[in-house]
mmCIF file of C-alpha atoms and ligand atoms in Angstrom:
data_model
loop_
_atom_site.group_PDB
_atom_site.id
_atom_site.type_symbol
_atom_site.label_atom_id
_atom_site.label_comp_id
_atom_site.label_asym_id
_atom_site.label_seq_id
_atom_site.Cartn_x
_atom_site.Cartn_y
_atom_site.Cartn_z
ATOM 1 C CA UNK K 7 128.722 42.287 6.226
ATOM 2 C CA UNK K 8 132.390 41.985 6.913
ATOM 3 C CA UNK K 9 134.030 39.139 8.808
ATOM 4 C CA UNK K 10 133.515 40.349 12.380
ATOM 5 C CA UNK K 11 129.846 40.801 12.164
ATOM 6 C CA UNK K 12 129.160 37.418 12.611
ATOM 7 C CA UNK K 13 130.804 37.148 16.221
ATOM 8 C CA UNK K 14 128.149 39.467 17.376
ATOM 9 C CA UNK K 15 124.956 37.463 17.967
ATOM 10 C CA UNK K 16 122.743 40.677 18.569
ATOM 11 C CA UNK K 17 123.462 42.095 14.957
ATOM 12 C CA UNK K 18 121.936 38.874 13.499
ATOM 13 C CA UNK K 19 118.169 40.306 14.101
ATOM 14 C CA UNK K 20 115.714 42.215 12.176
ATOM 15 C CA UNK K 21 114.430 45.450 13.767
ATOM 16 C CA UNK K 22 111.227 46.981 12.607
ATOM 17 C CA UNK K 23 111.280 44.436 9.606
ATOM 18 C CA UNK K 24 114.808 45.267 8.430
ATOM 19 C CA UNK K 25 118.199 43.793 9.259
ATOM 20 C CA UNK K 26 119.638 45.659 12.173
ATOM 21 C CA UNK K 27 122.377 48.388 11.336
ATOM 22 C CA UNK K 28 123.869 49.301 14.616
ATOM 23 C CA UNK K 29 125.226 52.713 14.403
ATOM 24 C CA UNK K 30 125.422 53.819 18.035
ATOM 25 C CA UNK K 31 128.511 52.108 19.279
ATOM 26 C CA UNK K 32 130.094 55.517 20.846
ATOM 27 C CA UNK K 33 127.034 55.195 23.132
ATOM 28 C CA UNK K 34 128.041 51.399 23.821
ATOM 29 C CA UNK K 35 129.588 48.853 21.614
ATOM 30 C CA UNK K 36 128.061 45.370 21.109
ATOM 31 C CA UNK K 37 129.369 42.422 22.447
ATOM 32 C CA UNK K 38 130.978 39.392 20.756
ATOM 33 C CA UNK K 39 129.808 35.966 21.570
ATOM 34 C CA UNK K 40 133.570 35.396 23.254
ATOM 35 C CA UNK K 41 132.681 38.067 25.883
ATOM 36 C CA UNK K 42 128.962 36.758 26.565
ATOM 37 C CA UNK K 43 130.470 33.291 26.770
ATOM 38 C CA UNK K 44 133.457 34.320 29.208
ATOM 39 C CA UNK K 45 130.832 35.885 31.565
ATOM 40 C CA UNK K 46 128.354 32.763 31.215
ATOM 41 C CA UNK K 47 131.368 30.488 32.032
ATOM 42 C CA UNK K 48 132.430 32.413 35.059
ATOM 43 C CA UNK K 49 128.908 32.317 36.546
ATOM 44 C CA UNK K 50 128.194 28.518 35.491
ATOM 45 C CA UNK K 51 131.850 27.369 36.502
ATOM 46 C CA UNK K 52 133.836 29.525 39.067
ATOM 47 C CA UNK K 53 131.552 32.045 40.605
ATOM 48 C CA UNK K 54 133.003 33.081 44.018
ATOM 49 C CA UNK K 55 134.305 36.120 45.840
ATOM 50 C CA UNK K 56 137.705 37.055 45.393
ATOM 51 C CA UNK K 57 140.790 37.614 47.476
ATOM 52 C CA UNK K 58 139.421 35.862 50.570
ATOM 53 C CA UNK K 59 138.313 32.429 49.888
ATOM 54 C CA UNK K 60 140.722 29.672 50.790
ATOM 55 C CA UNK K 61 138.491 27.352 48.458
ATOM 56 C CA UNK K 62 139.360 26.372 44.998
ATOM 57 C CA UNK K 63 136.459 28.278 43.333
ATOM 58 C CA UNK K 64 137.783 31.448 45.319
ATOM 59 C CA UNK K 65 141.042 30.959 44.019
ATOM 60 C CA UNK K 66 140.079 30.463 40.523
ATOM 61 C CA UNK K 67 137.786 33.407 40.615
ATOM 62 C CA UNK K 68 140.727 35.608 42.019
ATOM 63 C CA UNK K 69 143.185 34.387 39.440
ATOM 64 C CA UNK K 70 140.533 35.211 36.617
ATOM 65 C CA UNK K 71 139.972 38.636 38.132
ATOM 66 C CA UNK K 72 143.692 39.511 38.691
ATOM 67 C CA UNK K 73 144.223 37.987 35.258
ATOM 68 C CA UNK K 74 141.958 40.510 33.764
ATOM 69 C CA UNK K 75 143.815 43.432 35.534
ATOM 70 C CA UNK K 76 147.087 42.064 33.850
ATOM 71 C CA UNK K 77 145.391 42.071 30.294
ATOM 72 C CA UNK K 78 144.474 45.804 30.734
ATOM 73 C CA UNK K 79 147.841 46.553 32.027
ATOM 74 C CA UNK K 80 149.251 45.204 28.755
ATOM 75 C CA UNK K 81 146.898 46.730 26.619
ATOM 76 C CA UNK K 82 147.569 50.215 27.650
ATOM 77 C CA UNK K 83 151.122 49.500 28.425
ATOM 78 C CA UNK K 84 151.073 50.536 32.042
ATOM 79 C CA UNK K 85 154.110 49.848 34.038
ATOM 80 C CA UNK K 86 152.648 47.658 36.627
ATOM 81 C CA UNK K 87 148.988 46.344 37.601
ATOM 82 C CA UNK K 88 149.328 48.425 40.703
ATOM 83 C CA UNK K 89 148.392 51.173 38.398
ATOM 84 C CA UNK K 90 145.259 49.650 37.120
ATOM 85 C CA UNK K 91 142.127 50.453 39.209
ATOM 86 C CA UNK K 92 138.793 48.627 38.400
ATOM 87 C CA UNK K 93 135.597 50.554 38.999
ATOM 88 C CA UNK K 94 132.344 51.242 37.357
ATOM 89 C CA UNK K 95 133.487 53.034 34.304
ATOM 90 C CA UNK K 96 134.939 56.418 33.104
ATOM 91 C CA UNK K 97 132.574 58.512 35.232
ATOM 92 C CA UNK K 98 133.466 56.812 38.345
ATOM 93 C CA UNK K 99 137.544 57.186 37.504
ATOM 94 C CA UNK K 100 137.087 60.852 36.770
ATOM 95 C CA UNK K 101 135.126 61.348 39.980
ATOM 96 C CA UNK K 102 137.875 59.669 41.825
ATOM 97 C CA UNK K 103 140.554 61.534 40.495
ATOM 98 C CA UNK K 104 138.783 65.100 40.761
ATOM 99 C CA UNK K 105 137.854 64.261 44.453
ATOM 100 C CA UNK K 106 141.026 62.534 45.810
ATOM 101 C CA UNK K 107 143.845 63.864 43.769
ATOM 102 C CA UNK K 108 142.429 67.415 43.317
ATOM 103 C CA UNK K 109 141.024 67.768 46.743
ATOM 104 C CA UNK K 110 144.443 67.134 48.092
ATOM 105 C CA UNK K 111 146.448 69.187 45.703
ATOM 106 C CA UNK K 112 144.359 72.186 44.534
ATOM 107 C CA UNK K 113 144.294 75.469 45.968
ATOM 108 C CA UNK K 114 142.492 78.850 45.219
ATOM 109 C CA UNK K 115 145.754 80.026 43.132
ATOM 110 C CA UNK K 116 145.429 76.902 40.779
ATOM 111 C CA UNK K 117 143.796 76.483 37.497
ATOM 112 C CA UNK K 118 142.148 73.570 35.829
ATOM 113 C CA UNK K 119 142.164 73.687 32.060
ATOM 114 C CA UNK K 120 139.480 71.744 29.964
ATOM 115 C CA UNK K 121 137.907 72.002 26.460
ATOM 116 C CA UNK K 122 134.466 73.115 25.843
ATOM 117 C CA UNK K 123 133.982 69.924 24.247
ATOM 118 C CA UNK K 124 134.132 67.677 27.418
ATOM 119 C CA UNK K 125 131.565 65.214 28.083
ATOM 120 C CA UNK K 126 129.619 66.056 31.274
ATOM 121 C CA UNK K 127 131.339 63.263 33.180
ATOM 122 C CA UNK K 128 134.712 65.183 32.394
ATOM 123 C CA UNK K 129 133.359 68.570 33.305
ATOM 124 C CA UNK K 130 131.063 68.343 36.304
ATOM 125 C CA UNK K 131 133.712 66.583 38.620
ATOM 126 C CA UNK K 132 136.254 69.340 37.802
ATOM 127 C CA UNK K 133 133.353 72.021 38.466
ATOM 128 C CA UNK K 134 132.786 70.502 41.706
ATOM 129 C CA UNK K 135 136.471 70.294 42.426
ATOM 130 C CA UNK K 136 136.904 73.782 41.656
ATOM 131 C CA UNK K 137 134.011 74.883 43.995
ATOM 132 C CA UNK K 138 135.604 72.888 46.933
ATOM 133 C CA UNK K 139 139.141 74.140 46.481
ATOM 134 C CA UNK K 140 138.623 77.596 45.076
ATOM 135 C CA UNK K 141 140.512 76.700 41.903
ATOM 136 C CA UNK K 142 139.584 78.271 38.592
ATOM 137 C CA UNK K 143 138.028 76.461 35.621
ATOM 138 C CA UNK K 144 139.799 77.617 32.269
ATOM 139 C CA UNK K 145 138.993 76.500 28.861
ATOM 140 C CA UNK K 146 141.078 75.973 25.715
ATOM 141 C CA UNK K 147 139.887 77.520 22.549
ATOM 142 C CA UNK K 148 138.932 75.364 19.791
ATOM 143 C CA UNK K 149 139.394 75.782 16.075
ATOM 144 C CA UNK K 150 136.467 75.776 13.998
ATOM 145 C CA UNK K 151 136.718 72.068 13.350
ATOM 146 C CA UNK K 152 136.815 71.172 16.926
ATOM 147 C CA UNK K 153 140.519 70.682 16.925
ATOM 148 C CA UNK K 154 143.150 72.213 19.252
ATOM 149 C CA UNK K 155 145.859 74.654 17.980
ATOM 150 C CA UNK K 156 149.025 73.657 20.017
ATOM 151 C CA UNK K 157 150.587 77.072 19.982
ATOM 152 C CA UNK K 158 147.477 78.844 21.286
ATOM 153 C CA UNK K 159 147.180 75.861 24.010
ATOM 154 C CA UNK K 160 150.707 76.655 24.937
ATOM 155 C CA UNK K 161 149.964 80.183 26.138
ATOM 156 C CA UNK K 162 147.240 78.908 28.381
ATOM 157 C CA UNK K 163 149.502 76.454 30.198
ATOM 158 C CA UNK K 164 151.173 78.336 33.025
ATOM 159 C CA UNK K 165 152.636 77.404 36.592
ATOM 160 C CA UNK K 166 149.175 77.906 37.762
ATOM 161 C CA UNK K 167 147.771 74.899 35.768
ATOM 162 C CA UNK K 168 147.610 72.129 38.017
ATOM 163 C CA UNK K 169 145.529 69.873 35.833
ATOM 164 C CA UNK K 170 144.503 69.451 32.289
ATOM 165 C CA UNK K 171 141.372 67.359 32.061
ATOM 166 C CA UNK K 172 140.694 66.403 28.492
ATOM 167 C CA UNK K 173 139.221 63.890 26.231
ATOM 168 C CA UNK K 174 141.656 61.762 24.038
ATOM 169 C CA UNK K 175 138.811 61.556 21.342
ATOM 170 C CA UNK K 176 135.739 63.658 21.551
ATOM 171 C CA UNK K 177 132.472 61.614 21.720
ATOM 172 C CA UNK K 178 130.598 64.167 19.281
ATOM 173 C CA UNK K 179 133.253 65.150 16.713
ATOM 174 C CA UNK K 180 135.709 62.262 16.779
ATOM 175 C CA UNK K 181 138.446 64.843 17.163
ATOM 176 C CA UNK K 182 141.780 63.195 18.243
ATOM 177 C CA UNK K 183 143.573 65.354 20.669
ATOM 178 C CA UNK K 184 147.479 65.564 20.944
ATOM 179 C CA UNK K 185 148.006 64.191 24.338
ATOM 180 C CA UNK K 186 151.504 63.730 24.283
ATOM 181 C CA UNK K 187 152.529 67.349 23.561
ATOM 182 C CA UNK K 188 149.965 68.379 26.112
ATOM 183 C CA UNK K 189 151.629 66.110 28.650
ATOM 184 C CA UNK K 190 154.912 67.625 28.054
ATOM 185 C CA UNK K 191 153.815 71.048 28.182
ATOM 186 C CA UNK K 192 151.802 70.671 31.561
ATOM 187 C CA UNK K 193 154.759 68.809 33.217
ATOM 188 C CA UNK K 194 157.056 71.489 32.382
ATOM 189 C CA UNK K 195 154.889 73.633 34.663
ATOM 190 C CA UNK K 196 154.546 71.107 37.477
ATOM 191 C CA UNK K 197 150.967 70.078 36.498
ATOM 192 C CA UNK K 198 149.202 66.794 35.762
ATOM 193 C CA UNK K 199 147.131 65.626 32.641
ATOM 194 C CA UNK K 200 143.860 63.438 33.408
ATOM 195 C CA UNK K 201 142.457 62.005 30.253
ATOM 196 C CA UNK K 202 138.886 60.902 29.622
ATOM 197 C CA UNK K 203 139.534 57.953 27.322
ATOM 198 C CA UNK K 204 136.111 56.607 26.768
ATOM 199 C CA UNK K 205 136.377 56.991 23.129
ATOM 200 C CA UNK K 206 139.888 56.005 22.398
ATOM 201 C CA UNK K 207 140.786 52.945 23.901
ATOM 202 C CA UNK K 208 137.982 51.194 22.256
ATOM 203 C CA UNK K 209 139.357 52.199 18.804
ATOM 204 C CA UNK K 210 143.140 53.162 18.859
ATOM 205 C CA UNK K 211 146.409 51.873 20.441
ATOM 206 C CA UNK K 212 147.094 53.666 23.750
ATOM 207 C CA UNK K 213 150.466 53.844 25.449
ATOM 208 C CA UNK K 214 150.147 55.468 28.735
ATOM 209 C CA UNK K 215 154.012 55.483 29.238
ATOM 210 C CA UNK K 216 154.672 56.624 25.746
ATOM 211 C CA UNK K 217 151.815 59.573 26.064
ATOM 212 C CA UNK K 218 153.285 60.049 29.545
ATOM 213 C CA UNK K 219 149.763 60.929 30.881
ATOM 214 C CA UNK K 220 149.220 60.804 34.437
ATOM 215 C CA UNK K 221 145.716 59.655 34.753
ATOM 216 C CA UNK K 222 143.776 57.969 32.052
ATOM 217 C CA UNK K 223 140.087 56.591 32.280
ATOM 218 C CA UNK K 224 137.921 54.290 30.111
ATOM 219 C CA UNK K 225 134.894 52.087 30.248
ATOM 220 C CA UNK K 226 134.593 48.446 29.408
ATOM 221 C CA UNK K 227 131.035 48.806 27.700
ATOM 222 C CA UNK K 228 132.510 50.906 24.757
ATOM 223 C CA UNK K 229 135.227 48.284 23.987
ATOM 224 C CA UNK K 230 133.108 45.050 23.493
ATOM 225 C CA UNK K 231 133.102 44.359 27.298
ATOM 226 C CA UNK K 232 130.196 44.611 29.596
ATOM 227 C CA UNK K 233 128.456 47.371 31.477
ATOM 228 C CA UNK K 234 129.539 48.273 34.837
ATOM 229 C CA UNK K 235 133.342 47.607 34.607
ATOM 230 C CA UNK K 236 135.802 50.544 33.934
ATOM 231 C CA UNK K 237 139.316 51.343 34.575
ATOM 232 C CA UNK K 238 141.329 54.085 35.985
ATOM 233 C CA UNK K 239 145.131 54.106 35.158
ATOM 234 C CA UNK K 240 147.160 56.465 37.378
ATOM 235 C CA UNK K 241 151.050 56.795 37.867
ATOM 236 C CA UNK K 242 151.998 54.744 40.650
ATOM 237 C CA UNK K 243 153.634 57.654 42.406
ATOM 238 C CA UNK K 244 150.568 59.853 42.304
ATOM 239 C CA UNK K 245 148.034 56.936 43.188
ATOM 240 C CA UNK K 246 150.284 56.244 46.115
ATOM 241 C CA UNK K 247 149.784 59.728 47.501
ATOM 242 C CA UNK K 248 146.170 59.689 46.980
ATOM 243 C CA UNK K 249 143.390 58.732 49.591
ATOM 244 C CA UNK K 250 140.614 56.497 48.673
ATOM 245 C CA UNK K 251 137.181 57.855 48.313
ATOM 246 C CA UNK K 252 135.297 54.683 49.236
ATOM 247 C CA UNK K 253 136.052 52.932 52.509
ATOM 248 C CA UNK K 254 134.857 49.406 53.802
ATOM 249 C CA UNK K 255 135.620 45.879 53.179
ATOM 250 C CA UNK K 256 138.387 44.705 50.635
ATOM 251 C CA UNK K 257 140.320 48.078 50.801
ATOM 252 C CA UNK K 258 141.768 47.850 54.404
ATOM 253 C CA UNK K 259 144.818 46.478 55.739
ATOM 254 C CA UNK K 260 144.216 46.806 59.592
ATOM 255 C CA UNK K 261 141.185 48.075 61.359
ATOM 256 C CA UNK K 262 140.927 49.250 64.716
ATOM 257 C CA UNK K 263 137.859 50.890 66.449
ATOM 258 C CA UNK K 264 139.306 54.446 65.816
ATOM 259 C CA UNK K 265 141.686 54.005 62.942
ATOM 260 C CA UNK K 266 142.260 51.788 60.014
ATOM 261 C CA UNK K 267 144.908 51.463 57.525
ATOM 262 C CA UNK K 268 144.577 50.679 53.527
ATOM 263 C CA UNK K 269 145.820 47.968 51.516
ATOM 264 C CA UNK K 270 148.439 48.583 49.049
ATOM 265 C CA UNK K 271 147.670 49.636 45.438
ATOM 266 C CA UNK K 272 145.565 48.978 43.415
ATOM 267 C CA UNK K 273 143.120 47.252 46.182
ATOM 268 C CA UNK K 274 143.132 50.497 48.184
ATOM 269 C CA UNK K 275 140.751 52.066 45.634
ATOM 270 C CA UNK K 276 138.569 49.035 45.261
ATOM 271 C CA UNK K 277 136.143 49.030 48.323
ATOM 272 C CA UNK K 278 133.613 46.359 48.697
ATOM 273 C CA UNK K 279 133.153 43.191 46.661
ATOM 274 C CA UNK K 280 134.617 44.214 43.233
ATOM 275 C CA UNK K 281 132.892 43.639 39.707
ATOM 276 C CA UNK K 282 134.401 40.173 39.332
ATOM 277 C CA UNK K 283 132.266 39.080 36.329
ATOM 278 C CA UNK K 284 132.648 42.555 34.619
ATOM 279 C CA UNK K 285 136.447 42.266 34.819
ATOM 280 C CA UNK K 286 136.518 38.930 33.433
ATOM 281 C CA UNK K 287 134.114 39.986 30.637
ATOM 282 C CA UNK K 288 136.573 43.040 29.894
ATOM 283 C CA UNK K 289 139.369 40.518 29.850
ATOM 284 C CA UNK K 290 137.606 38.536 27.286
ATOM 285 C CA UNK K 291 137.072 41.753 25.271
ATOM 286 C CA UNK K 292 140.705 42.608 25.363
ATOM 287 C CA UNK K 293 141.425 39.032 24.205
ATOM 288 C CA UNK K 294 138.976 39.667 21.376
ATOM 289 C CA UNK K 295 140.694 42.852 20.349
ATOM 290 C CA UNK K 296 144.158 41.288 20.544
ATOM 291 C CA UNK K 297 142.825 38.482 18.251
ATOM 292 C CA UNK K 298 142.059 41.115 15.725
ATOM 293 C CA UNK K 299 144.830 43.595 16.566
ATOM 294 C CA UNK K 300 144.378 46.998 17.618
ATOM 295 C CA UNK K 301 146.073 48.398 14.603
ATOM 296 C CA UNK K 302 143.715 46.611 12.462
ATOM 297 C CA UNK K 303 140.737 47.980 14.429
ATOM 298 C CA UNK K 304 142.285 51.746 14.405
ATOM 299 C CA UNK K 305 142.603 51.636 10.479
ATOM 300 C CA UNK K 306 139.339 50.108 9.964
ATOM 301 C CA UNK K 307 137.462 52.563 12.306
ATOM 302 C CA UNK K 308 139.276 55.587 10.685
ATOM 303 C CA UNK K 309 138.508 54.432 7.503
ATOM 304 C CA UNK K 310 134.796 53.651 7.939
ATOM 305 C CA UNK K 311 134.361 57.141 9.790
ATOM 306 C CA UNK K 312 135.960 58.768 6.671
ATOM 307 C CA UNK K 313 133.888 56.842 4.076
ATOM 308 C CA UNK K 314 130.740 58.017 6.036
ATOM 309 C CA UNK K 315 131.708 61.594 6.312
ATOM 310 C CA UNK K 316 132.616 61.778 2.440
ATOM 311 C CA UNK K 317 129.442 59.753 1.428
ATOM 312 C CA UNK K 318 127.068 61.971 3.705
ATOM 313 C CA UNK K 319 129.034 65.160 2.340
ATOM 314 C CA UNK K 320 128.476 64.160 -1.363
ATOM 315 C CA UNK K 321 125.054 62.447 -1.353
ATOM 316 C CA UNK K 322 122.924 64.584 1.096
ATOM 317 C CA UNK K 323 122.658 67.965 -0.040
ATOM 318 C CA UNK K 324 122.442 70.702 2.730
ATOM 319 C CA UNK K 325 123.601 68.182 5.452
ATOM 320 C CA UNK K 326 125.562 70.129 8.362
ATOM 321 C CA UNK K 327 128.556 67.997 9.421
ATOM 322 C CA UNK K 328 130.703 68.774 12.515
ATOM 323 C CA UNK K 329 134.091 68.139 13.493
ATOM 324 C CA UNK K 330 137.326 67.461 11.381
ATOM 325 C CA UNK K 331 137.070 66.850 7.773
ATOM 326 C CA UNK K 332 139.663 64.218 8.110
ATOM 327 C CA UNK K 333 141.210 62.006 10.970
ATOM 328 C CA UNK K 334 138.022 61.569 12.887
ATOM 329 C CA UNK K 335 137.678 58.702 15.020
ATOM 330 C CA UNK K 336 134.663 56.339 15.048
ATOM 331 C CA UNK K 337 131.844 58.870 14.182
ATOM 332 C CA UNK K 338 129.841 61.317 12.161
ATOM 333 C CA UNK K 339 127.672 63.960 13.737
ATOM 334 C CA UNK K 340 125.498 65.996 11.536
ATOM 335 C CA UNK K 341 122.105 67.794 11.196
ATOM 336 C CA UNK K 342 119.550 67.974 8.419
ATOM 337 C CA UNK K 343 118.470 71.463 7.967
ATOM 338 C CA UNK K 344 115.734 72.085 10.582
ATOM 339 C CA UNK K 345 114.717 68.616 10.998
ATOM 340 C CA UNK K 346 115.051 67.642 14.653
ATOM 341 C CA UNK K 347 117.563 65.044 15.110
ATOM 342 C CA UNK K 348 115.095 62.948 17.247
ATOM 343 C CA UNK K 349 112.890 62.887 14.101
ATOM 344 C CA UNK K 350 115.883 61.864 11.959
ATOM 345 C CA UNK K 351 116.571 59.047 14.471
ATOM 346 C CA UNK K 352 112.984 58.145 14.510
ATOM 347 C CA UNK K 353 112.769 57.810 10.596
ATOM 348 C CA UNK K 354 116.111 55.836 10.619
ATOM 349 C CA UNK K 355 114.737 53.485 13.408
ATOM 350 C CA UNK K 356 111.822 52.535 11.361
ATOM 351 C CA UNK K 357 114.459 51.256 8.723
ATOM 352 C CA UNK K 358 116.111 49.246 11.312
ATOM 353 C CA UNK K 359 119.018 51.587 11.616
ATOM 354 C CA UNK K 360 120.016 52.787 15.066
ATOM 355 C CA UNK K 361 121.606 56.305 15.691
ATOM 356 C CA UNK K 362 121.817 58.491 18.476
ATOM 357 C CA UNK K 363 120.269 61.905 18.757
ATOM 358 C CA UNK K 364 120.452 64.538 21.390
ATOM 359 C CA UNK K 365 123.278 66.644 23.216
ATOM 360 C CA UNK K 366 125.457 63.657 23.823
ATOM 361 C CA UNK K 367 126.005 64.763 27.460
ATOM 362 C CA UNK K 368 127.932 67.634 25.959
ATOM 363 C CA UNK K 369 125.656 70.620 26.419
ATOM 364 C CA UNK K 370 128.387 73.281 26.524
ATOM 365 C CA UNK K 371 129.730 71.816 23.329
ATOM 366 C CA UNK K 372 126.132 72.072 21.660
ATOM 367 C CA UNK K 373 126.138 75.747 22.446
ATOM 368 C CA UNK K 374 129.663 76.039 20.954
ATOM 369 C CA UNK K 375 128.265 74.408 17.734
ATOM 370 C CA UNK K 376 125.233 77.003 17.975
ATOM 371 C CA UNK K 377 122.852 73.757 17.788
ATOM 372 C CA UNK K 378 120.455 72.176 20.483
ATOM 373 C CA UNK K 379 121.139 68.741 19.537
ATOM 374 C CA UNK K 380 122.652 66.709 16.677
ATOM 375 C CA UNK K 381 122.384 63.124 15.263
ATOM 376 C CA UNK K 382 125.310 60.836 15.556
ATOM 377 C CA UNK K 383 126.113 57.768 13.485
ATOM 378 C CA UNK K 384 129.074 56.037 15.332
ATOM 379 C CA UNK K 385 130.950 52.818 14.171
ATOM 380 C CA UNK K 386 132.934 49.689 15.221
ATOM 381 C CA UNK K 387 134.736 46.788 13.867
ATOM 382 C CA UNK K 388 131.431 45.082 12.991
ATOM 383 C CA UNK K 389 130.426 47.958 10.400
ATOM 384 C CA UNK K 390 131.241 48.272 6.780
ATOM 385 C CA UNK K 391 130.494 50.276 3.676
ATOM 386 C CA UNK K 392 127.194 48.466 3.246
ATOM 387 C CA UNK K 393 125.798 49.910 6.651
ATOM 388 C CA UNK K 394 126.910 53.729 5.367
ATOM 389 C CA UNK K 395 125.042 52.868 2.242
ATOM 390 C CA UNK K 396 121.998 51.969 4.355
ATOM 391 C CA UNK K 397 122.294 55.096 6.215
ATOM 392 C CA UNK K 398 122.719 57.410 3.227
ATOM 393 C CA UNK K 399 119.197 55.521 1.850
ATOM 394 C CA UNK K 400 117.706 56.202 5.357
ATOM 395 C CA UNK K 401 118.658 60.015 5.249
ATOM 396 C CA UNK K 402 117.383 60.391 1.739
ATOM 397 C CA UNK K 403 114.085 58.994 2.837
ATOM 398 C CA UNK K 404 114.107 61.358 5.953
ATOM 399 C CA UNK K 405 114.603 64.192 3.675
ATOM 400 C CA UNK K 406 111.733 63.281 1.397
ATOM 401 C CA UNK K 407 109.343 62.679 4.465
ATOM 402 C CA UNK K 408 110.475 66.194 5.932
ATOM 403 C CA UNK K 409 110.535 68.117 2.635
ATOM 404 C CA UNK K 410 108.477 70.826 4.175
ATOM 405 C CA UNK K 411 111.026 71.799 6.548
ATOM 406 C CA UNK K 412 114.257 70.618 4.486
ATOM 407 C CA UNK K 413 114.847 71.855 1.049
HETATM 408 N N1 LIG M 506 133.479 60.495 28.343
HETATM 409 C C1 LIG M 506 132.981 60.297 27.015
HETATM 410 C C2 LIG M 506 133.943 61.125 26.106
HETATM 411 C C3 LIG M 506 132.152 59.250 26.852
HETATM 412 O O1 LIG M 506 131.707 59.387 25.364
HETATM 413 C C4 LIG M 506 131.368 58.618 27.761
HETATM 414 C C5 LIG M 506 130.317 57.798 27.539
HETATM 415 N N2 LIG M 506 129.293 58.270 26.524
HETATM 416 C C6 LIG M 506 131.788 59.242 29.002
HETATM 417 C C7 LIG M 506 132.837 59.833 29.429
HETATM 418 C C8 LIG M 506 130.962 58.395 30.305
HETATM 419 O O2 LIG M 506 131.380 56.969 30.203
HETATM 420 P P1 LIG M 506 130.631 56.090 31.069
HETATM 421 O O3 LIG M 506 129.027 56.437 31.112
HETATM 422 O O4 LIG M 506 130.808 54.638 30.787
HETATM 423 O O5 LIG M 506 131.068 56.250 32.615
#
């Protein structure tokens, strides 16, 4: 156990008679006591609605909520807090962009470029935008290890490309995509790049100004924060041109019987009582990340993923591993011969090891990989080599157990 493990109360328990090894952080990360305590303190000491109360608690809650926005801005180096929209998570952020930006800008002459490795949350909203606008969906070709060849990608980006919608880090293969270069290419043709950052912000340093991306979405729950809070970053000039997709209290400036006007950024996109406790919890999660250093987390998560990949490749004969051999972030994805990944996960669970099995919300990618499902072990700062060693032992047991289908 490393020194961070002790910050996470949930990890101190036994599951099915063995100390828990949590290898499912790509689905959701665990929460340090610092985050749980911050949410607890909010409800015990300052719970109030924000932006409207004249009373002391209302002011304290507003300060804490807006303070969290500033922490997010600093983490991803946005220019201003006007560019930080709080919402429910990556899915909600992408839907907002696909509905609001795409609806206003896309025509039947335009193309939306994606990869076949998008999470359903970064695929279906664009399918819907294409249906409503008549725009065409097109897909970059992936290399056999799931990476993008920039020279090939360049050929696909033309003056018809209005949007590139792409993940920064794949939630199946851990591939890291070259956003800066893609942004440059699409901007040269007058398009924008909208990034699904669900698997990147938790693990690596993201600087939206340096990358020069136009939209960037992520979820608090994968980066030590609570569920129910997420972020959409958008360039101010673009967000300014966009219409809200949710209307009601909090987001208005002036309301008449037949017409209304909206608040300025970022609040025009935050209709209704916002996710106050969630934002404060996310702020505490960012404090936790900063107390370690995102560079330290990035190095650790790359190294543990490489260790896992190398150990699996050398100790589990016949294993199929998917994605890049090197430079993978946060996960290894695999199959053991014909053993169904749900069976793999079930045997591991009996040993106290939590992994994910299934299509990982990436059905088109499963078809591209020519499998129906995979098992995925994913990591965060609280994992160390001893966890991978337990995984290897668990997989050796799985192989013995299913010897009749796996030789
Ligand atoms: N994109 C990717 C790459 C993801 O891994 C996930 C979460 N599995 C999502 C989008 C959706 O995130 P959320 O469910 O928090 O909206």
